[in-house]
Coordinates of C-alpha atoms in Angstrom, one line a residue:
X1324 CA 6.2 6.9 13.6
X1325 CA 9.1 4.4 14.2
X1326 CA 8.0 2.3 11.1
X1327 CA 8.4 5.4 9.0
X1328 CA 12.0 6.0 10.1
X1329 CA 12.9 2.3 9.7
X1330 CA 11.5 2.5 6.1
X1331 CA 13.9 5.3 5.3
X1332 CA 16.8 3.6 6.9
X1333 CA 16.0 0.4 5.0
X1334 CA 15.9 2.3 1.7
X1335 CA 19.4 3.7 2.4
X1336 CA 20.8 0.2 3.2
X1337 CA 19.3 -1.3 0.0
X1338 CA 21.0 1.3 -2.1
X1339 CA 24.3 0.5 -0.6
X1340 CA 23.8 -3.3 -0.7
X1341 CA 22.7 -3.3 -4.3
X1342 CA 26.1 -2.2 -5.4
X1343 CA 27.5 -5.5 -4.5
X1344 CA 24.6 -7.9 -4.9
X1345 CA 22.8 -6.9 -8.0
X1346 CA 23.9 -9.9 -10.0
X1347 CA 23.9 -12.9 -7.7
X1348 CA 24.4 -15.3 -10.6
X1349 CA 28.0 -14.4 -11.2
X1350 CA 27.3 -13.0 -14.7
X1351 CA 29.4 -10.4 -16.3
X1352 CA 27.9 -7.1 -15.3
X1353 CA 28.9 -4.0 -17.3
X1354 CA 26.6 -1.6 -15.5
X1355 CA 26.8 -0.1 -12.0
X1356 CA 24.2 -1.4 -9.6
X1357 CA 22.6 2.0 -8.9
X1358 CA 21.8 2.4 -12.6
X1359 CA 19.8 -0.7 -12.9
X1360 CA 17.9 -1.3 -9.6
X1361 CA 14.2 -0.6 -10.2
X1362 CA 12.9 1.1 -7.0
X1363 CA 9.2 1.3 -6.5
X1364 CA 9.0 5.0 -7.2
X1365 CA 11.0 4.7 -10.4
X1366 CA 8.7 2.0 -11.7
X1367 CA 5.8 4.4 -11.7
X1368 CA 7.5 6.3 -14.5
X1369 CA 8.7 3.3 -16.5
X1370 CA 6.8 2.2 -19.5
X1371 CA 6.3 -1.1 -21.3
X1372 CA 7.0 -1.8 -24.9
X1373 CA 3.5 -3.3 -25.3
X1374 CA 0.4 -1.8 -23.6
X1375 CA -2.5 -4.2 -24.3
X1376 CA -2.2 -7.2 -26.6
X1377 CA -5.0 -8.3 -28.9
X1378 CA -6.9 -11.6 -28.5
X1379 CA -8.9 -13.5 -25.9
X1380 CA -7.9 -12.7 -22.3
X1381 CA -7.8 -15.4 -19.7
X1382 CA -6.7 -15.3 -16.0
X1383 CA -4.0 -17.6 -14.7
X1384 CA -2.5 -18.3 -11.3
X1385 CA 1.3 -18.6 -11.1
X1386 CA 3.6 -20.8 -9.1
X1387 CA 7.4 -20.8 -9.0
X1388 CA 10.3 -18.8 -7.6
X1389 CA 11.5 -15.3 -8.5
X1390 CA 15.0 -14.2 -7.5
X1391 CA 17.0 -11.0 -7.6
X1392 CA 19.7 -9.4 -5.5
X1393 CA 17.4 -9.3 -2.5
X1394 CA 16.8 -13.0 -2.5
X1395 CA 14.1 -15.5 -3.6
X1396 CA 10.4 -14.9 -3.5
X1397 CA 7.6 -17.4 -4.1
X1398 CA 5.2 -16.6 -7.0
X1399 CA 2.5 -19.0 -5.6
X1400 CA -0.9 -17.5 -6.1
X1401 CA 0.1 -14.5 -8.2
X1402 CA -2.3 -13.5 -11.0
X1403 CA -1.3 -13.2 -14.6
X1404 CA -3.4 -12.4 -17.7
X1405 CA -2.7 -14.4 -20.8
X1406 CA -4.0 -13.4 -24.3
X1407 CA -4.5 -15.9 -27.1
X1408 CA -4.5 -14.2 -30.5
X1409 CA -5.3 -16.5 -33.4
X1410 CA -4.7 -15.2 -37.0
X1411 CA -7.9 -16.1 -39.0
X1412 CA -6.0 -16.5 -42.2
X1413 CA -3.0 -18.7 -41.1
X1414 CA -4.5 -20.2 -38.0
X1415 CA -1.3 -19.4 -36.1
X1416 CA -1.9 -18.5 -32.4
X1417 CA 0.3 -15.9 -30.6
X1418 CA 0.2 -16.2 -26.8
X1419 CA 0.9 -13.0 -24.8
X1420 CA 2.0 -13.4 -21.2
X1421 CA 1.5 -10.4 -18.9
X1422 CA 4.6 -10.8 -16.8
X1423 CA 7.2 -13.4 -16.0
X1424 CA 8.8 -11.1 -13.4
X1425 CA 5.7 -9.7 -11.5
X1426 CA 7.5 -8.8 -8.3
X1427 CA 10.0 -6.5 -10.1
X1428 CA 8.2 -5.2 -13.2
X1429 CA 4.7 -4.1 -14.1
X1430 CA 3.0 -5.4 -17.3
X1431 CA 6.2 -6.6 -19.1
X1432 CA 4.4 -8.4 -22.0
X1433 CA 6.1 -11.3 -23.6
X1434 CA 4.9 -13.2 -26.6
X1435 CA 5.4 -16.7 -28.1
X1436 CA 3.9 -18.9 -30.8
X1437 CA 1.7 -21.9 -29.9
X1438 CA 2.0 -25.0 -32.0
X1439 CA 1.6 -28.7 -31.1
X1440 CA 1.1 -28.1 -27.4
X1441 CA 4.2 -25.9 -27.0
X1442 CA 4.7 -22.2 -26.9
X1443 CA 8.0 -21.1 -28.3
X1444 CA 9.2 -17.8 -26.9
X1445 CA 12.2 -16.0 -28.6
X1446 CA 14.6 -13.6 -27.0
X1447 CA 12.7 -10.2 -27.0
X1448 CA 12.7 -6.8 -25.5
X1449 CA 9.9 -6.6 -23.0
X1450 CA 10.4 -3.5 -20.9
X1451 CA 11.9 0.0 -21.2
X1452 CA 13.2 1.2 -17.9
X1453 CA 13.3 5.0 -17.7
X1454 CA 16.5 5.5 -15.6
X1455 CA 16.1 9.3 -15.2
X1456 CA 12.3 9.7 -15.3
X1457 CA 12.4 12.1 -18.2
X1458 CA 13.0 9.8 -21.1
X1459 CA 16.7 10.8 -21.6
X1460 CA 18.1 7.5 -20.5
X1461 CA 16.0 4.4 -21.5
X1462 CA 17.4 1.0 -20.5
X1463 CA 15.8 -1.7 -22.7
X1464 CA 15.3 -5.0 -20.8
X1465 CA 14.8 -8.4 -22.5
X1466 CA 13.7 -11.9 -21.6
X1467 CA 16.0 -14.9 -22.4
X1468 CA 16.5 -18.4 -21.2
X1469 CA 19.9 -18.5 -19.5
X1470 CA 22.6 -21.1 -20.2
X1471 CA 24.1 -22.2 -16.9
X1472 CA 26.9 -24.4 -15.6
X1473 CA 27.2 -26.1 -12.2
X1474 CA 24.5 -26.5 -9.5
X1475 CA 23.0 -24.3 -6.9
X1476 CA 23.9 -25.2 -3.3
X1477 CA 21.5 -23.8 -0.6
X1478 CA 24.0 -24.7 2.1
X1479 CA 26.9 -22.7 0.8
X1480 CA 24.9 -20.1 -1.1
X1481 CA 26.7 -21.0 -4.3
X1482 CA 24.8 -20.1 -7.5
X1483 CA 24.8 -21.6 -10.9
X1484 CA 27.2 -19.9 -13.3
X1485 CA 25.5 -18.1 -16.2
X1486 CA 27.5 -18.7 -19.4
X1487 CA 25.1 -17.3 -22.0
X1488 CA 21.6 -17.5 -23.3
X1489 CA 19.5 -19.4 -25.8
X1490 CA 17.7 -17.9 -28.8
X1491 CA 14.4 -19.2 -27.6
X1492 CA 12.7 -21.4 -25.0
X1493 CA 9.5 -23.4 -24.7
X1494 CA 6.6 -23.8 -22.3
X1495 CA 4.4 -26.9 -22.5
X1496 CA 0.7 -26.1 -22.8
X1497 CA -2.1 -28.6 -22.1
X1498 CA -5.7 -27.5 -21.6
X1499 CA -5.2 -24.3 -19.5
X1500 CA -1.9 -25.4 -18.0
X1501 CA 1.6 -24.1 -18.7
X1502 CA 4.8 -25.4 -17.3
X1503 CA 8.5 -25.4 -18.1
X1504 CA 9.9 -28.7 -19.6
X1505 CA 12.8 -28.5 -17.1
X1506 CA 11.7 -26.5 -14.0
X1507 CA 15.3 -26.0 -12.8
X1508 CA 16.1 -23.8 -15.8
X1509 CA 16.2 -20.0 -15.4
X1510 CA 14.1 -17.4 -17.3
X1511 CA 16.2 -14.3 -17.1
X1512 CA 15.5 -10.6 -17.1
X1513 CA 18.6 -9.2 -18.9
X1514 CA 20.1 -6.2 -20.6
X1515 CA 22.4 -6.3 -23.6
X1516 CA 25.0 -3.5 -24.1
X1517 CA 26.3 -2.2 -27.4
X1518 CA 29.0 -4.9 -27.4
X1519 CA 26.5 -7.7 -26.9
X1520 CA 27.5 -8.4 -23.3
X1521 CA 24.6 -9.5 -21.1
X1522 CA 23.7 -8.3 -17.6
X1523 CA 21.3 -10.4 -15.5
X1524 CA 19.0 -8.5 -13.1
X1525 CA 16.7 -11.3 -12.0
X1526 CA 15.3 -14.7 -13.0
X1527 CA 12.2 -16.9 -12.6
X1528 CA 12.4 -20.7 -12.3
X1529 CA 10.1 -23.7 -11.7
X1530 CA 7.3 -21.8 -13.5
X1531 CA 3.8 -23.3 -13.5
X1532 CA 0.6 -21.5 -14.6
X1533 CA -3.0 -22.7 -14.3
X1534 CA -6.1 -21.1 -15.7
X1535 CA -8.7 -19.8 -13.3
X1536 CA -12.4 -19.8 -14.1
X1537 CA -13.8 -18.3 -10.9
X1538 CA -11.8 -15.1 -10.6
X1539 CA -14.9 -12.9 -10.9
X1540 CA -15.8 -10.5 -8.1
X1541 CA -19.3 -10.6 -6.6
X1542 CA -21.8 -8.0 -8.1
X1543 CA -25.0 -6.8 -6.5
X1544 CA -28.2 -7.2 -8.5
X1545 CA -30.1 -4.0 -9.4
X1546 CA -33.2 -5.2 -7.5
X1547 CA -31.3 -5.2 -4.2
X1548 CA -32.2 -2.6 -1.5
X1549 CA -28.9 -0.9 -0.4
X1550 CA -28.4 1.1 2.8
X1551 CA -25.5 2.6 4.7
X1552 CA -24.0 0.7 7.6
X1553 CA -21.1 1.2 10.0
X1554 CA -18.5 -1.6 9.8
X1555 CA -16.5 -2.2 13.0
X1556 CA -13.3 -4.4 13.0
X1557 CA -10.5 -5.1 15.3
X1558 CA -7.0 -6.5 14.5
X1559 CA -6.7 -10.2 15.3
X1560 CA -4.8 -9.3 18.5
X1561 CA -7.5 -6.8 19.5
X1562 CA -5.0 -3.9 19.7
X1563 CA -6.5 -1.6 17.1
X1564 CA -10.2 -1.0 16.2
X1565 CA -11.4 0.3 12.8
X1566 CA -14.7 1.7 11.8
X1567 CA -15.7 2.5 8.2
X1568 CA -19.0 3.6 6.6
X1569 CA -20.0 1.2 3.8
X1570 CA -23.1 -0.5 2.4
X1571 CA -25.3 -3.6 2.9
X1572 CA -27.6 -4.8 0.2
X1573 CA -30.5 -7.2 0.6
X1574 CA -32.2 -9.0 -2.2
X1575 CA -34.7 -11.6 -1.0
X1576 CA -32.8 -14.0 1.2
X1577 CA -29.4 -12.9 -0.2
X1578 CA -27.4 -10.3 1.7
X1579 CA -24.4 -8.5 0.3
X1580 CA -21.7 -6.9 2.5
X1581 CA -19.5 -4.2 1.0
X1582 CA -15.9 -4.1 2.2
X1583 CA -16.3 -6.9 4.8
X1584 CA -12.6 -7.3 4.2
X1585 CA -11.4 -3.8 5.1
X1586 CA -8.2 -3.9 3.1
X1587 CA -10.2 -3.9 -0.2
X1588 CA -12.8 -1.1 -0.3
X1589 CA -15.6 -1.4 -2.8
X1590 CA -15.5 -5.3 -2.9
X1591 CA -18.7 -7.2 -2.2
X1592 CA -19.1 -10.6 -0.6
X1593 CA -22.4 -12.5 -0.7
X1594 CA -24.2 -14.3 2.1
X1595 CA -27.5 -15.8 2.9
X1596 CA -30.0 -14.5 5.6
X1597 CA -31.1 -16.9 8.3
X1598 CA -34.7 -16.6 9.5
X1599 CA -37.0 -18.0 12.2
X1600 CA -40.3 -19.7 11.6
X1601 CA -42.1 -16.4 11.5
X1602 CA -39.8 -15.2 8.7
X1603 CA -37.8 -12.7 10.9
X1604 CA -34.1 -12.3 10.1
X1605 CA -32.0 -13.8 12.9
X1606 CA -28.6 -13.7 11.2
X1607 CA -26.5 -14.5 8.1
X1608 CA -23.9 -16.9 6.8
X1609 CA -21.1 -15.7 4.4
X1610 CA -19.3 -18.6 2.6
X1611 CA -15.5 -18.6 2.3
X1612 CA -13.8 -18.8 -1.2
X1613 CA -15.3 -15.7 -2.8
X1614 CA -12.9 -13.9 -5.1
X1615 CA -12.0 -10.4 -3.8
X1616 CA -9.4 -9.1 -6.3
X1617 CA -5.6 -8.7 -6.5
X1618 CA -2.9 -7.4 -4.2
X1619 CA 0.4 -6.9 -5.9
X1620 CA -0.8 -9.5 -8.5
X1621 CA -1.8 -12.0 -5.9
X1622 CA -5.3 -13.4 -6.2
X1623 CA -7.2 -13.0 -2.9
X1624 CA -10.2 -14.8 -1.6
X1625 CA -12.5 -14.1 1.3
X1626 CA -11.9 -16.7 4.0
X1627 CA -13.6 -17.1 7.3
X1628 CA -11.5 -18.5 10.1
X1629 CA -11.9 -19.6 13.7
X1630 CA -9.5 -19.7 16.7
X1631 CA -7.7 -22.9 17.6
X1632 CA -7.3 -21.7 21.2
X1633 CA -3.5 -21.3 20.8
X1634 CA -1.5 -18.1 20.5
X1635 CA 1.7 -17.1 18.7
X1636 CA 4.7 -15.7 20.4
X1637 CA 3.3 -12.2 19.6
X1638 CA 0.1 -13.1 21.4
X1639 CA -1.9 -13.3 18.2
X1640 CA -4.5 -16.1 18.0
X1641 CA -3.7 -19.1 15.9
X1642 CA -6.6 -19.6 13.4
X1643 CA -7.7 -22.1 10.8
X1644 CA -10.1 -21.7 7.8
X1645 CA -13.8 -22.6 8.1
X1646 CA -16.5 -22.9 5.5
X1647 CA -18.4 -19.7 6.4
X1648 CA -18.6 -16.8 8.7
X1649 CA -21.8 -16.7 10.8
X1650 CA -23.6 -13.5 12.1
X1651 CA -26.4 -12.9 14.5
X1652 CA -28.8 -10.1 13.8
X1653 CA -30.4 -7.7 16.3
X1654 CA -33.6 -6.2 14.7
X1655 CA -33.9 -3.3 17.1
X1656 CA -30.5 -1.8 16.3
X1657 CA -30.3 -3.4 12.9
X1658 CA -26.9 -4.8 13.6
X1659 CA -25.1 -7.9 12.3
X1660 CA -22.5 -9.3 14.7
X1661 CA -20.1 -12.1 13.8
X1662 CA -19.5 -15.0 16.2
X1663 CA -16.8 -13.9 18.7
X1664 CA -14.5 -16.9 18.0
X1665 CA -14.4 -16.1 14.3
X1666 CA -12.3 -13.9 12.0
X1667 CA -12.5 -12.6 8.5
X1668 CA -9.4 -12.6 6.3
X1669 CA -8.0 -12.4 2.8
X1670 CA -6.0 -15.4 1.7
X1671 CA -4.1 -16.3 -1.5
X1672 CA -4.5 -19.6 -3.4
X1673 CA -1.6 -21.0 -1.5
X1674 CA -3.4 -20.2 1.8
X1675 CA -1.2 -17.3 2.9
X1676 CA -3.2 -14.7 4.9
X1677 CA -2.9 -11.1 3.8
X1678 CA -5.0 -9.6 6.6
X1679 CA -7.2 -10.9 9.4
X1680 CA -9.8 -9.1 11.6
X1681 CA -11.9 -10.0 14.6
X1682 CA -14.9 -8.6 16.5
X1683 CA -16.7 -7.7 13.3
X1684 CA -20.1 -6.0 13.6
X1685 CA -22.1 -4.1 11.0
X1686 CA -24.6 -1.5 12.3
X1687 CA -27.2 0.5 10.5
X1688 CA -26.2 4.1 10.0
X1689 CA -28.9 6.1 8.3
X1690 CA -28.3 9.7 7.4
X1691 CA -25.5 12.1 8.3
X1692 CA -26.2 14.4 11.3
X1693 CA -24.6 17.7 12.1
X1694 CA -21.9 17.4 14.8
X1695 CA -18.7 19.1 15.9
X1696 CA -15.7 16.8 15.7
X1697 CA -13.6 16.1 18.7
X1698 CA -10.3 17.8 19.0
X1699 CA -7.2 16.1 17.4
X1700 CA -5.0 14.4 20.0
X1701 CA -1.8 12.5 20.4
X1702 CA 0.3 15.3 18.8
X1703 CA 4.0 14.4 18.4
X1704 CA 6.9 16.2 16.6
X1705 CA 9.8 14.4 15.0
X1706 CA 12.9 16.0 13.4
X1707 CA 13.7 14.3 10.1
X1708 CA 16.5 16.5 9.0
X1709 CA 19.0 13.7 9.2
X1710 CA 17.0 11.9 6.5
X1711 CA 16.7 15.0 4.2
X1712 CA 13.3 16.0 5.4
X1713 CA 11.8 18.7 7.6
X1714 CA 9.8 18.2 10.7
X1715 CA 7.0 15.7 11.0
X1716 CA 3.8 16.3 13.0
X1717 CA 1.8 13.1 13.7
X1718 CA -1.6 13.2 15.4
X1719 CA -4.8 11.3 15.8
X1720 CA -8.2 12.3 14.5
X1721 CA -11.3 10.3 15.6
X1722 CA -14.4 10.2 13.4
X1723 CA -16.5 11.0 16.5
X1724 CA -18.5 14.1 17.5
X1725 CA -18.2 15.9 20.8
X1726 CA -21.4 14.3 22.0
X1727 CA -20.4 10.8 20.9
X1728 CA -21.9 11.0 17.4
X1729 CA -20.5 8.8 14.6
X1730 CA -19.0 11.0 11.9
X1731 CA -19.1 9.9 8.3
X1732 CA -15.4 9.6 7.4
X1733 CA -16.1 10.6 3.8
X1734 CA -17.2 14.1 5.2
X1735 CA -14.3 14.4 7.6
X1736 CA -11.2 16.6 6.8
X1737 CA -8.3 18.1 8.6
X1738 CA -6.1 21.1 8.1
X1739 CA -2.6 22.0 9.3
X1740 CA -1.3 25.2 10.8
X1741 CA 2.2 26.6 11.2
X1742 CA 1.7 29.3 13.8
X1743 CA -1.4 31.2 12.5
X1744 CA -1.0 30.3 8.9
X1745 CA -2.9 27.5 7.3
X1746 CA -0.5 25.1 5.6
X1747 CA -1.1 24.7 1.9
X1748 CA 0.0 21.5 0.2
X1749 CA 1.1 22.0 -3.4
X1750 CA 3.1 20.2 -6.0
X1751 CA 5.7 23.0 -5.9
X1752 CA 6.3 22.7 -2.2
X1753 CA 5.9 18.9 -2.1
X1754 CA 7.2 17.7 -5.5
X1755 CA 7.4 14.0 -4.4
X1756 CA 3.6 14.0 -4.0
X1757 CA 1.0 14.7 -6.7
X1758 CA -1.6 17.4 -5.9
X1759 CA -3.9 18.2 -8.8
X1760 CA -4.6 21.5 -7.1
X1761 CA -3.4 23.2 -3.9
X1762 CA -4.9 21.5 -0.8
X1763 CA -5.6 23.0 2.6
X1764 CA -8.5 20.8 3.8
X1765 CA -7.2 17.2 3.6
X1766 CA -9.8 14.4 3.3
X1767 CA -9.7 11.9 6.1
X1768 CA -8.7 9.0 3.9
X1769 CA -6.2 10.9 1.8
X1770 CA -2.8 9.2 1.7
X1771 CA 0.1 10.9 -0.1
X1772 CA 2.3 9.1 -2.7
X1773 CA 5.5 9.7 -0.8
X1774 CA 6.4 10.4 2.9
X1775 CA 5.1 14.0 3.2
X1776 CA 1.5 13.4 4.2
X1777 CA -0.8 10.5 4.9
X1778 CA -1.6 7.6 7.3
X1779 CA 0.4 6.8 10.4
X1780 CA 0.9 3.6 12.3
X1781 CA -2.7 3.3 13.7
X1782 CA -6.2 3.5 12.1
X1783 CA -6.7 7.1 13.3
X1784 CA -3.2 8.4 13.1
X1785 CA -2.2 10.9 10.4
X1786 CA 0.9 13.0 9.7
X1787 CA 2.4 15.7 7.6
X1788 CA 5.9 17.1 7.1
X1789 CA 6.7 20.8 7.0
X1790 CA 9.8 22.6 6.0
X1791 CA 9.5 26.1 7.6
X1792 CA 12.8 27.4 8.7
X1793 CA 11.3 29.5 11.5
X1794 CA 8.2 28.6 13.5
X1795 CA 6.8 28.6 17.0
X1796 CA 4.1 26.0 16.9
X1797 CA 2.5 23.5 14.6
X1798 CA -1.1 22.6 14.8
X1799 CA -4.0 20.7 13.4
X1800 CA -7.8 21.0 13.3
X1801 CA -10.6 18.6 12.4
X1802 CA -13.4 19.7 10.0
X1803 CA -16.7 18.0 9.4
X1804 CA -19.2 18.9 6.7
X1805 CA -22.9 18.0 6.5
X1806 CA -24.8 19.5 3.6
X1807 CA -24.0 23.3 3.5
X1808 CA -22.8 23.3 7.1
X1809 CA -19.2 23.1 8.3
X1810 CA -18.2 22.2 11.9
X1811 CA -14.7 22.7 13.2
X1812 CA -12.8 21.4 16.2
X1813 CA -10.5 23.6 18.2
X1814 CA -7.0 24.0 16.7
X1815 CA -4.5 21.9 18.7
X1816 CA -1.0 23.2 18.7
X1817 CA 2.3 21.7 19.9
X1818 CA 5.6 23.5 20.3
X1819 CA 9.1 22.0 20.1
X1820 CA 9.2 21.4 23.8
X1821 CA 6.1 19.1 23.5
X1822 CA 3.7 21.6 25.1
X1823 CA 0.2 21.3 23.7
X1824 CA -2.2 24.3 23.5
X1825 CA -5.8 24.2 22.3
X1826 CA -7.3 27.4 20.8
X1827 CA -10.7 28.2 19.3
X1828 CA -9.5 29.9 16.1
X1829 CA -6.6 31.4 14.3
X1830 CA -7.4 34.8 15.6
X1831 CA -6.6 33.7 19.1
X1832 CA -3.4 35.4 20.3
X1833 CA -0.5 33.0 20.6
X1834 CA 1.5 33.6 23.7
X1835 CA 5.1 34.7 22.9
X1836 CA 7.8 32.1 23.5
X1837 CA 11.6 32.2 23.6
X1838 CA 11.5 31.2 19.9
X1839 CA 11.5 34.9 19.0
X1840 CA 15.1 35.1 20.1
X1841 CA 18.1 34.3 17.9
X1842 CA 20.3 31.3 18.6
X1843 CA 23.8 30.6 17.1
X1844 CA 26.5 28.0 17.8
X1845 CA 30.2 29.0 18.3
X1846 CA 30.8 28.6 14.5
X1847 CA 28.3 31.4 13.9
X1848 CA 25.6 29.1 12.4
X1849 CA 22.1 30.0 13.3
X1850 CA 20.2 27.2 14.9
X1851 CA 16.6 26.3 13.9
X1852 CA 14.1 27.6 16.4
X1853 CA 12.5 24.2 17.0
X1854 CA 15.8 23.0 18.4
X1855 CA 15.9 25.8 20.9
X1856 CA 12.4 26.8 22.2
X1857 CA 13.8 28.2 25.4
X1858 CA 17.1 28.6 27.2
X1859 CA 16.0 25.9 29.6
X1860 CA 15.9 23.3 26.8
X1861 CA 19.0 24.3 24.8
X1862 CA 21.2 21.4 23.8
X1863 CA 24.4 20.7 25.8
X1864 CA 27.4 22.9 25.1
X1865 CA 27.8 26.6 24.4
X1866 CA 25.1 28.5 22.5
X1867 CA 25.0 32.2 21.7
X1868 CA 21.6 33.8 22.5
X1869 CA 21.0 37.4 21.5
X1870 CA 24.8 38.1 21.7
X1871 CA 25.6 36.4 25.0
X1872 CA 26.9 32.9 25.7
X1873 CA 24.7 30.3 27.4
X1874 CA 26.3 27.2 28.8
X1875 CA 24.4 23.9 29.3

């Protein structure tokens, strides 16, 4: 779980760095940085001043540069919804823009008036940041065109100096195209204090927006015959293999694959069946360029790729886009297999790849069959007390039966044990996560909101954090349900020394360990049992065990 730890460390560094770098433009800042940084979690509780505008909605693709204290980020390929609301009496058209700061805010609606090919946008409040999460400290954020002096120098890192703001700014509009008259000007996200002083949090420049007419996901006709298939994928370097249960629909010569791009479940792509002279299906072709949806506001499209024969320094294959992915079909096993030199991927309008997979095959599944899941494996404990957490148990659960059966992941669960007790996940015990009701059987695909429970670093890895002060062992069990029947693996336990024990049920007697003893340091502080499972594994120094000194 190294990525998890690095994420926590990064969050701590950002909090410190923000205090010095929140306002990179040199503006007069009257707020402390920690008060105005909008972390991801806090944004979930923030609310916009406008929810959904009136008028005709159209989808646009953005281009430009967004900058805040972390640096500059390209907006190329980001999606934005624009509403055109025309007053039937006056004929005046109000244009609503979903967000000029999409990387930092969520649905910060901004409006302007369209006249003679220009949209005039006045200074206006666009977002209310809830600084405390309970509504007691609302920070109103506004949009304004910044007045600047000097020039930016990429060599020295020198920024323009902000000397004020303008009452309004304009965008040129011509037939589905918006752009700034002067792309070098800065659209600022600002806050005004009670004295009228302005703090700049971020800005957007070189803004261009173009209307999209083809951003419509593929839908399956009602006449199509739909069946369950197992989708197999590998990462582009072949290190990890995924399998997911999804659907294939066939309507005449058209074939529809659900979730052919595994990062976007529920999304369909359309292909065409290939047949021999006798009319037997021999394969399928799936064209590139089909709209998939959005990822953090980026518009994504299905893109087939092929290997160039070269490799990156990370030993990943170098690929290039092609017109379509091609599959062969085996009628006996009812399996579609993609050409071995091809890849499926999701790309933005600018061509950036957001996920690429190889070795794709789609095999007929049929009905769920009863099976006992294999035991969890790969158990590992990690003490997170230094980060303000408890102890993390990571483990792997394969959706496979003990006799090699494929297990439907939607029917697969796991539950955690601390000694003999089943661990219950509740909002009271885990306030950072949201549990509608107490959970003891965790769905295979469940991923918590915060860092207490969810996916690990590999397709089969899961983890949870527990906060018990005293414990001997932590364990996990896989559960598979078919109809009214429930099948359970053995419970696999691990103690603090790393020893793994498998038991058939919670009634199995746990062998006593040295954890039943009491441990103290020389200052009289009791040590957690998981740090001292036996006298042979005590940390270096002097420790008091049941009233006598033990030296390591």
